[in-house]
Amino acid sequence: MSIWGKVSGAGAGFLVGGPIGALVGAVAGHFLIDQDADPGVTFTIAVIALAGKMARADGVVSDVELEAFQRTFRVPPQEEDNVRRIFNLARQDVAGYEAYAGQIARLFVDNPAVLEDILDGLFEIAKADGVLHPGESQFLERVAEIFGFAPNEFRRIRASHFAPELTDPYVILGVSYVARDDELKQTYRRLVRENHPDSLMARGVPPEFIKLANDKLAAINAAYEKIQAERGLK
């Protein structure tokens, strides 16, 4: 069954609790607390909720971010109204987004790759108008901090979406310029493993998100090859 068949209106139920569950419960009429929630459902609801909050971060209320979300995840026509209701409820104000981020961080505390997937989705939506506004940047940096990412890791993730850091291979890999060769190789292998399409599918990420992972993986490979050439590594 498509994940979007599960993100539906009254009668379907939603397998998350906390602030995310409360938000969706306001739309669906009820929700279920289930520790074995489908990770794809949780991922999708999390992105909708945080994207809605981020839509207020630049101080402009428009449908650009919602349209970007729908394009990124290829929301089917029959689910557009459901997604829009969740998104609009979340974007009433920015306040409370840290509670959403905190719940997501707890849900995936042992799986930082999923947290990075969510940040990737937020960055894609943030750049819908071609600009990363200061409010959006601060929002994303704070979410990354709550998710447990160090500043260099946040720069790496941001670099896969926004120039000029796209040209800096060390930023793309999230390593320092004086990183040891073995540290560089370990980081590269971890990033390839975490961003491989098969790994994303295993984490329950919607299939519509795989193209972004392929683009990110290509950037990681190119960055490593550039550093290899500079250092004379094999």
Coordinates of N, CA and C in Angstrom, one line a residue:
M1 N 0.8 -1.2 0.0 CA 0.0 0.0 0.0 C 0.9 1.2 0.0
S2 N 0.5 2.2 -0.8 CA 1.2 3.5 -0.8 C 1.2 4.1 0.6
I3 N 2.3 4.8 1.0 CA 2.3 5.5 2.2 C 1.2 6.5 2.3
W4 N 0.8 7.1 1.2 CA -0.2 8.2 1.2 C -1.6 7.6 1.5
G5 N -1.7 6.3 1.3 CA -3.0 5.7 1.6 C -3.2 5.7 3.1
K6 N -2.1 5.8 3.9 CA -2.2 5.8 5.3 C -2.2 7.2 5.9
V7 N -1.8 8.2 5.2 CA -1.9 9.5 5.7 C -3.2 10.1 5.2
S8 N -4.3 9.7 5.8 CA -5.6 10.0 5.3 C -6.5 10.6 6.4
G9 N -7.7 10.8 6.1 CA -8.6 11.5 7.1 C -9.2 10.6 8.1
A10 N -10.4 11.0 8.6 CA -11.1 10.3 9.7 C -11.2 8.8 9.4
G11 N -11.0 8.0 10.4 CA -11.3 6.6 10.3 C -10.0 5.8 10.1
A12 N -8.9 6.4 9.6 CA -7.7 5.7 9.3 C -6.9 5.5 10.6
G13 N -6.9 6.5 11.4 CA -6.0 6.5 12.6 C -4.6 6.9 12.2
F14 N -3.8 7.3 13.2 CA -2.4 7.7 12.9 C -1.5 7.1 14.0
L15 N -0.5 6.5 13.6 CA 0.3 5.7 14.5 C 1.4 6.4 15.2
V16 N 1.1 7.7 15.7 CA 2.1 8.4 16.4 C 1.4 9.1 17.6
G17 N 2.1 9.4 18.6 CA 1.6 10.1 19.8 C 2.3 11.5 19.9
G18 N 2.3 12.1 21.1 CA 2.9 13.3 21.3 C 2.4 14.5 20.5
P19 N 3.2 15.6 20.3 CA 2.7 16.7 19.5 C 2.3 16.4 18.1
I20 N 3.0 15.5 17.4 CA 2.7 15.1 16.1 C 1.4 14.4 16.0
G21 N 1.2 13.5 16.9 CA -0.1 12.8 17.0 C -1.2 13.7 17.3
A22 N -1.0 14.7 18.2 CA -2.1 15.6 18.6 C -2.5 16.5 17.3
L23 N -1.5 16.9 16.6 CA -1.7 17.6 15.4 C -2.6 16.8 14.4
V24 N -2.2 15.6 14.1 CA -2.9 14.8 13.2 C -4.3 14.4 13.7
G25 N -4.3 14.2 15.1 CA -5.6 13.9 15.7 C -6.6 15.0 15.5
A26 N -6.1 16.2 15.5 CA -7.0 17.4 15.2 C -7.6 17.3 13.9
V27 N -6.9 16.7 12.9 CA -7.4 16.6 11.6 C -8.3 15.3 11.4
A28 N -7.8 14.2 12.0 CA -8.4 12.9 11.7 C -9.6 12.7 12.7
G29 N -9.5 13.3 13.9 CA -10.6 13.0 14.8 C -10.1 12.1 15.9
H30 N -9.1 11.3 15.6 CA -8.5 10.4 16.7 C -7.2 9.9 16.1
F31 N -6.4 9.4 17.0 CA -5.1 8.8 16.6 C -4.8 7.7 17.6
L32 N -3.9 6.9 17.2 CA -3.4 5.7 18.0 C -2.0 5.9 18.4
I33 N -1.6 5.5 19.6 CA -0.3 5.6 20.1 C 0.3 4.2 19.9
D34 N 1.3 4.0 19.1 CA 1.8 2.7 18.7 C 3.3 2.8 18.6
Q35 N 4.0 2.1 19.5 CA 5.5 2.2 19.5 C 6.0 1.5 18.2
D36 N 5.2 0.7 17.6 CA 5.7 0.0 16.4 C 5.2 0.7 15.1
A37 N 5.0 2.0 15.2 CA 4.5 2.7 14.0 C 5.2 2.5 12.7
D38 N 4.5 2.5 11.6 CA 5.1 2.4 10.3 C 6.1 3.6 10.2
P39 N 7.4 3.3 10.0 CA 8.3 4.4 9.9 C 8.1 5.4 8.8
G40 N 7.5 4.9 7.7 CA 7.2 5.7 6.6 C 6.1 6.7 6.9
V41 N 5.1 6.3 7.7 CA 4.0 7.2 8.1 C 4.6 8.2 9.0
T42 N 5.4 7.8 10.0 CA 6.0 8.8 10.9 C 6.9 9.8 10.2
F43 N 7.7 9.3 9.2 CA 8.5 10.2 8.5 C 7.7 11.2 7.7
T44 N 6.6 10.8 7.1 CA 5.8 11.7 6.3 C 5.1 12.8 7.1
I45 N 4.5 12.3 8.2 CA 3.9 13.3 9.1 C 4.8 14.2 9.7
A46 N 6.0 13.8 10.1 CA 7.1 14.6 10.7 C 7.4 15.7 9.7
V47 N 7.7 15.4 8.4 CA 8.1 16.4 7.4 C 6.9 17.4 7.2
I48 N 5.7 16.9 7.1 CA 4.6 17.8 6.9 C 4.5 18.8 8.1
A49 N 4.6 18.3 9.3 CA 4.5 19.2 10.5 C 5.6 20.2 10.6
L50 N 6.9 19.7 10.4 CA 8.0 20.6 10.5 C 8.0 21.6 9.3
A51 N 7.7 21.1 8.2 CA 7.6 22.0 7.0 C 6.6 23.1 7.2
G52 N 5.5 22.7 7.8 CA 4.5 23.8 8.1 C 5.0 24.8 9.0
K53 N 5.7 24.4 10.1 CA 6.3 25.3 11.0 C 7.3 26.2 10.3
M54 N 8.1 25.6 9.5 CA 9.2 26.3 8.8 C 8.6 27.3 7.8
A55 N 7.4 27.1 7.3 CA 6.8 28.0 6.4 C 6.6 29.4 7.0
R56 N 6.5 29.4 8.3 CA 6.4 30.7 9.0 C 7.7 31.4 9.3
A57 N 8.8 30.6 9.2 CA 10.1 31.1 9.7 C 10.6 32.3 8.9
D58 N 10.2 32.4 7.6 CA 10.7 33.5 6.8 C 9.8 34.7 6.9
G59 N 8.7 34.6 7.7 CA 7.8 35.7 7.9 C 6.8 35.9 6.8
V60 N 6.8 35.0 5.8 CA 5.9 35.1 4.6 C 5.0 33.9 4.6
V61 N 3.7 34.1 4.6 CA 2.7 33.0 4.5 C 2.3 32.9 3.1
S62 N 2.6 31.8 2.4 CA 2.2 31.5 1.1 C 2.1 30.0 0.9
D63 N 1.7 29.6 -0.3 CA 1.6 28.2 -0.6 C 2.8 27.7 -1.3
V64 N 3.8 28.5 -1.4 CA 5.0 28.0 -2.1 C 5.6 26.8 -1.5
E65 N 5.8 26.8 -0.1 CA 6.3 25.7 0.6 C 5.5 24.4 0.5
L66 N 4.1 24.6 0.6 CA 3.2 23.5 0.4 C 3.3 22.9 -0.9
E67 N 3.4 23.7 -2.0 CA 3.5 23.2 -3.3 C 4.9 22.5 -3.5
A68 N 5.9 23.0 -2.8 CA 7.2 22.3 -2.9 C 7.1 21.0 -2.2
F69 N 6.4 20.9 -1.1 CA 6.3 19.6 -0.4 C 5.6 18.6 -1.3
Q70 N 4.5 19.1 -2.0 CA 3.7 18.2 -2.8 C 4.5 17.7 -4.0
R71 N 5.4 18.6 -4.6 CA 6.2 18.2 -5.7 C 7.3 17.2 -5.2
T72 N 7.9 17.5 -4.1 CA 9.0 16.6 -3.6 C 8.5 15.2 -3.3
F73 N 7.3 15.1 -2.7 CA 6.8 13.8 -2.3 C 5.7 13.3 -3.3
R74 N 5.5 14.0 -4.4 CA 4.5 13.6 -5.4 C 3.2 13.2 -4.7
V75 N 2.6 14.1 -4.0 CA 1.3 13.9 -3.3 C 0.3 13.6 -4.3
P76 N -0.4 12.4 -4.2 CA -1.5 12.1 -5.2 C -2.7 13.0 -4.9
P77 N -3.4 13.2 -6.0 CA -4.6 14.2 -5.9 C -5.5 13.9 -4.7
Q78 N -5.8 12.6 -4.5 CA -6.7 12.2 -3.4 C -6.2 12.5 -2.0
E79 N -4.9 12.8 -1.9 CA -4.4 13.1 -0.6 C -4.0 14.5 -0.3
E80 N -4.2 15.3 -1.4 CA -3.8 16.7 -1.3 C -4.5 17.5 -0.2
D81 N -5.8 17.2 0.0 CA -6.6 17.9 1.0 C -6.1 17.5 2.4
N82 N -5.8 16.3 2.6 CA -5.4 15.8 3.9 C -4.0 16.4 4.3
V83 N -3.1 16.4 3.3 CA -1.8 17.0 3.6 C -1.9 18.5 3.8
R84 N -2.7 19.2 3.0 CA -2.9 20.6 3.2 C -3.5 20.9 4.6
R85 N -4.4 20.1 5.1 CA -5.0 20.4 6.4 C -3.9 20.3 7.5
I86 N -3.1 19.2 7.4 CA -2.0 19.1 8.4 C -1.0 20.2 8.3
F87 N -0.6 20.5 7.1 CA 0.4 21.6 6.9 C -0.2 22.9 7.4
N88 N -1.4 23.3 7.1 CA -1.9 24.6 7.5 C -2.1 24.7 9.0
L89 N -2.4 23.6 9.7 CA -2.5 23.6 11.1 C -1.2 23.8 11.7
A90 N -0.1 23.2 11.2 CA 1.2 23.3 11.7 C 1.8 24.7 11.5
R91 N 1.4 25.4 10.4 CA 2.0 26.7 10.0 C 1.3 27.9 10.6
Q92 N 0.4 27.6 11.5 CA -0.3 28.8 12.1 C 0.6 29.7 12.8
D93 N 1.7 29.1 13.4 CA 2.8 29.9 13.9 C 4.0 29.0 14.0
V94 N 5.2 29.6 14.3 CA 6.4 28.9 14.4 C 6.6 28.2 15.8
A95 N 5.9 28.8 16.8 CA 6.0 28.4 18.1 C 5.7 26.9 18.2
G96 N 6.5 26.2 19.0 CA 6.2 24.8 19.3 C 7.0 23.8 18.4
Y97 N 7.7 24.4 17.4 CA 8.4 23.5 16.5 C 9.5 22.6 17.2
E98 N 10.0 23.2 18.3 CA 11.1 22.4 19.0 C 10.5 21.2 19.6
A99 N 9.2 21.2 20.0 CA 8.5 20.0 20.6 C 8.4 19.0 19.5
Y100 N 8.0 19.4 18.3 CA 7.9 18.5 17.2 C 9.3 17.8 16.9
A101 N 10.3 18.7 16.8 CA 11.7 18.2 16.5 C 12.1 17.2 17.6
G102 N 11.8 17.6 18.9 CA 12.2 16.7 20.0 C 11.6 15.4 20.0
Q103 N 10.3 15.3 19.6 CA 9.6 14.0 19.5 C 10.2 13.2 18.4
I104 N 10.5 13.8 17.3 CA 11.1 13.1 16.2 C 12.5 12.6 16.6
A105 N 13.3 13.4 17.3 CA 14.6 13.0 17.7 C 14.5 11.8 18.6
R106 N 13.5 11.7 19.5 CA 13.4 10.6 20.4 C 12.9 9.3 19.6
L107 N 12.1 9.5 18.6 CA 11.6 8.4 17.8 C 12.7 7.7 17.1
F108 N 13.7 8.5 16.6 CA 14.8 8.0 15.8 C 16.1 8.2 16.5
V109 N 16.2 8.1 17.8 CA 17.4 8.4 18.5 C 18.5 7.4 18.1
D110 N 18.2 6.2 17.7 CA 19.1 5.2 17.3 C 19.3 5.1 15.8
N111 N 18.7 6.0 15.1 CA 18.8 6.0 13.6 C 19.0 7.4 13.1
P112 N 20.2 8.0 13.3 CA 20.4 9.4 12.8 C 20.2 9.5 11.3
A113 N 20.4 8.5 10.5 CA 20.2 8.6 9.1 C 18.8 9.0 8.8
V114 N 17.8 8.6 9.5 CA 16.4 9.0 9.3 C 16.3 10.5 9.6
L115 N 16.9 10.9 10.7 CA 16.9 12.3 11.0 C 17.5 13.2 9.9
E116 N 18.5 12.7 9.3 CA 19.1 13.4 8.2 C 18.2 13.4 7.0
D117 N 17.4 12.3 6.8 CA 16.4 12.3 5.7 C 15.4 13.4 5.9
I118 N 15.0 13.6 7.1 CA 14.0 14.6 7.4 C 14.6 16.0 7.2
L119 N 15.8 16.3 7.6 CA 16.4 17.6 7.3 C 16.6 17.8 5.8
D120 N 16.9 16.8 5.1 CA 17.0 16.9 3.6 C 15.7 17.4 3.1
G121 N 14.6 16.8 3.5 CA 13.3 17.2 3.0 C 13.0 18.6 3.4
L122 N 13.3 19.0 4.6 CA 13.1 20.4 5.0 C 13.9 21.4 4.1
F123 N 15.1 21.1 3.8 CA 16.0 21.9 3.0 C 15.4 22.0 1.6
E124 N 14.9 20.9 1.1 CA 14.3 21.0 -0.3 C 13.1 21.9 -0.3
I125 N 12.3 21.9 0.8 CA 11.1 22.8 0.9 C 11.6 24.3 1.1
A126 N 12.6 24.4 1.9 CA 13.1 25.8 2.2 C 13.6 26.5 1.0
K127 N 14.2 25.8 0.0 CA 14.7 26.4 -1.1 C 13.7 26.5 -2.3
A128 N 12.4 26.3 -2.0 CA 11.4 26.4 -3.0 C 11.4 27.7 -3.7
D129 N 11.7 28.8 -3.0 CA 11.7 30.1 -3.6 C 13.1 30.6 -4.0
G130 N 14.1 29.6 -4.0 CA 15.4 29.9 -4.4 C 16.3 30.5 -3.5
V131 N 15.8 30.8 -2.2 CA 16.6 31.6 -1.2 C 16.5 30.9 0.1
L132 N 17.6 30.7 0.8 CA 17.5 30.3 2.2 C 17.5 31.5 3.1
H133 N 16.3 31.9 3.6 CA 16.1 33.1 4.4 C 16.8 32.9 5.7
P134 N 17.2 34.0 6.4 CA 17.8 33.8 7.7 C 17.0 33.1 8.7
G135 N 15.7 33.4 8.7 CA 14.8 32.7 9.6 C 14.7 31.2 9.4
E136 N 14.7 30.8 8.1 CA 14.7 29.4 7.7 C 16.0 28.8 8.1
S137 N 17.1 29.5 7.9 CA 18.4 28.9 8.3 C 18.5 28.7 9.8
Q138 N 18.1 29.7 10.6 CA 18.1 29.5 12.0 C 17.2 28.4 12.5
F139 N 16.0 28.3 11.8 CA 15.1 27.2 12.1 C 15.7 25.8 11.9
L140 N 16.3 25.7 10.7 CA 17.0 24.4 10.3 C 18.2 24.1 11.2
E141 N 18.9 25.1 11.5 CA 20.1 24.9 12.4 C 19.7 24.4 13.8
R142 N 18.6 25.0 14.3 CA 18.1 24.6 15.6 C 17.5 23.2 15.6
V143 N 16.8 22.8 14.5 CA 16.2 21.5 14.4 C 17.4 20.5 14.3
A144 N 18.4 20.8 13.5 CA 19.6 19.9 13.4 C 20.2 19.7 14.8
E145 N 20.3 20.8 15.6 CA 20.9 20.7 16.9 C 20.0 19.8 17.8
I146 N 18.7 19.9 17.7 CA 17.8 19.0 18.5 C 18.0 17.6 18.1
F147 N 18.2 17.4 16.8 CA 18.4 16.1 16.2 C 19.7 15.5 16.6
G148 N 20.6 16.3 17.2 CA 21.9 15.8 17.6 C 23.0 15.9 16.7
F149 N 22.9 16.7 15.6 CA 23.9 16.9 14.7 C 24.9 18.0 15.1
A150 N 26.2 17.8 15.0 CA 27.2 18.8 15.3 C 27.2 19.8 14.2
P151 N 27.8 21.0 14.5 CA 27.8 22.1 13.5 C 28.4 21.7 12.2
N152 N 29.5 20.9 12.2 CA 30.1 20.5 10.9 C 29.2 19.6 10.1
E153 N 28.4 18.8 10.8 CA 27.4 17.9 10.2 C 26.3 18.7 9.5
F154 N 25.8 19.7 10.2 CA 24.8 20.6 9.7 C 25.3 21.3 8.4
R155 N 26.6 21.8 8.4 CA 27.1 22.4 7.2 C 27.2 21.4 6.1
R156 N 27.5 20.2 6.4 CA 27.6 19.1 5.3 C 26.2 18.9 4.7
I157 N 25.2 18.8 5.5 CA 23.8 18.6 5.0 C 23.4 19.8 4.2
R158 N 23.6 21.0 4.8 CA 23.2 22.2 4.1 C 24.0 22.4 2.7
A159 N 25.2 21.9 2.7 CA 26.0 22.0 1.4 C 25.5 21.2 0.3
S160 N 24.7 20.1 0.6 CA 24.1 19.3 -0.4 C 22.9 19.9 -1.1
H161 N 22.5 21.1 -0.5 CA 21.3 21.8 -1.1 C 21.6 23.2 -1.5
F162 N 22.6 23.9 -0.9 CA 22.8 25.3 -1.2 C 24.3 25.6 -1.5
A163 N 24.5 26.3 -2.5 CA 25.9 26.8 -2.8 C 26.1 28.0 -1.9
P164 N 27.4 28.5 -1.7 CA 28.6 28.1 -2.4 C 29.3 26.9 -1.8
E165 N 28.8 26.4 -0.7 CA 29.5 25.3 0.0 C 29.4 24.0 -0.8
L166 N 28.6 24.0 -1.9 CA 28.6 22.8 -2.7 C 29.9 22.5 -3.4
T167 N 30.8 23.5 -3.5 CA 32.0 23.3 -4.1 C 33.1 22.9 -3.2
D168 N 32.9 22.8 -1.9 CA 33.9 22.5 -0.9 C 33.7 21.0 -0.5
P169 N 34.6 20.1 -0.9 CA 34.4 18.7 -0.7 C 34.5 18.4 0.8
Y170 N 35.2 19.1 1.6 CA 35.3 18.9 3.0 C 34.0 19.2 3.7
V171 N 33.4 20.3 3.3 CA 32.1 20.6 3.9 C 31.0 19.6 3.5
I172 N 31.1 19.1 2.2 CA 30.1 18.1 1.8 C 30.2 16.8 2.6
L173 N 31.4 16.4 2.9 CA 31.6 15.2 3.7 C 31.5 15.5 5.2
G174 N 31.5 16.7 5.6 CA 31.4 17.1 7.0 C 32.7 16.8 7.8
V175 N 33.8 16.9 7.2 CA 35.1 16.6 7.9 C 36.0 17.9 7.9
S176 N 36.9 17.9 8.8 CA 37.8 19.1 8.9 C 38.9 19.0 7.8
Y177 N 39.5 20.1 7.5 CA 40.6 20.1 6.5 C 41.8 19.3 6.9
V178 N 41.9 19.1 8.2 CA 43.1 18.3 8.7 C 42.7 16.9 9.2
A179 N 41.5 16.5 8.7 CA 41.1 15.1 9.1 C 42.1 14.1 8.6
R180 N 42.3 13.0 9.4 CA 43.3 12.0 9.0 C 42.7 11.2 7.8
D181 N 43.5 10.5 7.1 CA 43.1 9.8 5.9 C 42.1 8.7 6.3
D182 N 42.4 8.0 7.5 CA 41.5 6.9 7.9 C 40.1 7.5 8.4
E183 N 40.2 8.6 9.0 CA 38.9 9.3 9.4 C 38.1 9.7 8.2
L184 N 38.8 10.2 7.2 CA 38.1 10.5 5.9 C 37.4 9.3 5.3
K185 N 38.2 8.2 5.2 CA 37.6 7.0 4.6 C 36.4 6.5 5.4
Q186 N 36.5 6.5 6.7 CA 35.4 6.0 7.5 C 34.2 6.8 7.4
T187 N 34.4 8.2 7.3 CA 33.2 9.1 7.1 C 32.6 8.9 5.8
Y188 N 33.4 8.8 4.8 CA 32.9 8.5 3.4 C 32.1 7.3 3.3
R189 N 32.6 6.2 3.9 CA 31.9 4.9 3.8 C 30.6 5.0 4.6
R190 N 30.6 5.6 5.7 CA 29.3 5.8 6.5 C 28.3 6.6 5.7
L191 N 28.7 7.7 5.1 CA 27.8 8.5 4.3 C 27.2 7.7 3.1
V192 N 28.1 7.0 2.4 CA 27.6 6.2 1.3 C 26.6 5.1 1.8
R193 N 26.9 4.5 2.9 CA 26.0 3.5 3.4 C 24.6 4.1 3.8
E194 N 24.7 5.2 4.5 CA 23.4 5.8 5.0 C 22.6 6.4 3.9
N195 N 23.2 6.9 2.8 CA 22.5 7.6 1.7 C 22.3 6.7 0.5
H196 N 22.6 5.4 0.6 CA 22.3 4.5 -0.5 C 20.8 4.3 -0.6
P197 N 20.3 4.3 -1.8 CA 18.8 4.2 -1.9 C 18.2 2.9 -1.2
D198 N 19.0 1.8 -1.2 CA 18.5 0.6 -0.5 C 18.4 0.9 0.9
S199 N 19.3 1.6 1.5 CA 19.2 1.9 2.9 C 18.0 2.8 3.3
L200 N 17.7 3.8 2.4 CA 16.6 4.6 2.6 C 15.3 3.9 2.5
M201 N 15.2 2.9 1.6 CA 14.0 2.1 1.5 C 13.8 1.3 2.7
A202 N 14.9 0.8 3.2 CA 14.8 -0.1 4.5 C 14.4 0.8 5.7
R203 N 14.7 2.1 5.6 CA 14.3 3.0 6.7 C 12.8 3.4 6.6
G204 N 12.2 3.0 5.5 CA 10.8 3.4 5.3 C 10.6 4.8 4.7
V205 N 11.6 5.3 4.1 CA 11.5 6.6 3.5 C 10.6 6.4 2.2
P206 N 9.7 7.3 1.9 CA 8.9 7.2 0.7 C 9.7 7.1 -0.5
P207 N 9.3 6.2 -1.4 CA 10.0 6.0 -2.7 C 10.2 7.3 -3.5
E208 N 9.3 8.3 -3.3 CA 9.4 9.5 -4.0 C 10.7 10.3 -3.6
F209 N 11.3 9.9 -2.5 CA 12.4 10.7 -2.0 C 13.7 10.2 -2.4
I210 N 13.7 9.1 -3.2 CA 15.0 8.4 -3.6 C 15.8 9.2 -4.5
K211 N 15.2 10.0 -5.4 CA 15.9 10.8 -6.4 C 16.9 11.8 -5.6
L212 N 16.4 12.4 -4.6 CA 17.2 13.3 -3.8 C 18.4 12.5 -3.2
A213 N 18.2 11.3 -2.7 CA 19.3 10.5 -2.2 C 20.3 10.2 -3.3
N214 N 19.9 9.9 -4.5 CA 20.8 9.6 -5.5 C 21.7 10.9 -5.8
D215 N 21.0 12.0 -5.9 CA 21.8 13.3 -6.1 C 22.8 13.5 -5.0
K216 N 22.4 13.3 -3.8 CA 23.2 13.5 -2.6 C 24.4 12.5 -2.7
L217 N 24.1 11.3 -3.0 CA 25.2 10.3 -3.1 C 26.2 10.6 -4.1
A218 N 25.7 11.2 -5.3 CA 26.6 11.6 -6.3 C 27.6 12.7 -5.8
A219 N 27.0 13.6 -5.1 CA 27.8 14.7 -4.5 C 28.9 14.2 -3.5
I220 N 28.5 13.2 -2.7 CA 29.4 12.6 -1.7 C 30.6 11.9 -2.5
N221 N 30.2 11.2 -3.5 CA 31.2 10.4 -4.3 C 32.2 11.4 -4.9
A222 N 31.6 12.5 -5.5 CA 32.5 13.5 -6.2 C 33.4 14.2 -5.2
A223 N 32.9 14.5 -4.0 CA 33.7 15.2 -3.0 C 34.8 14.3 -2.6
Y224 N 34.6 13.0 -2.4 CA 35.6 12.1 -1.9 C 36.7 11.9 -3.0
E225 N 36.2 11.8 -4.2 CA 37.2 11.6 -5.3 C 38.1 12.9 -5.5
K226 N 37.5 14.0 -5.2 CA 38.3 15.3 -5.3 C 39.4 15.3 -4.2
I227 N 39.0 14.9 -3.0 CA 40.0 14.9 -1.9 C 41.0 13.8 -2.1
Q228 N 40.6 12.6 -2.7 CA 41.5 11.6 -3.0 C 42.6 12.1 -4.0
A229 N 42.2 12.8 -5.0 CA 43.1 13.3 -6.0 C 44.1 14.3 -5.3
E230 N 43.5 15.2 -4.5 CA 44.4 16.2 -3.8 C 45.4 15.6 -2.9
R231 N 45.0 14.5 -2.2 CA 45.9 13.8 -1.2 C 46.7 12.7 -1.8
G232 N 46.4 12.3 -3.0 CA 47.0 11.2 -3.6 C 46.7 9.8 -3.0
L233 N 45.4 9.7 -2.6 CA 44.9 8.5 -1.9 C 44.4 7.5 -3.0
K234 N 44.4 6.3 -2.6 CA 43.9 5.2 -3.5 C 42.7 4.6 -2.9

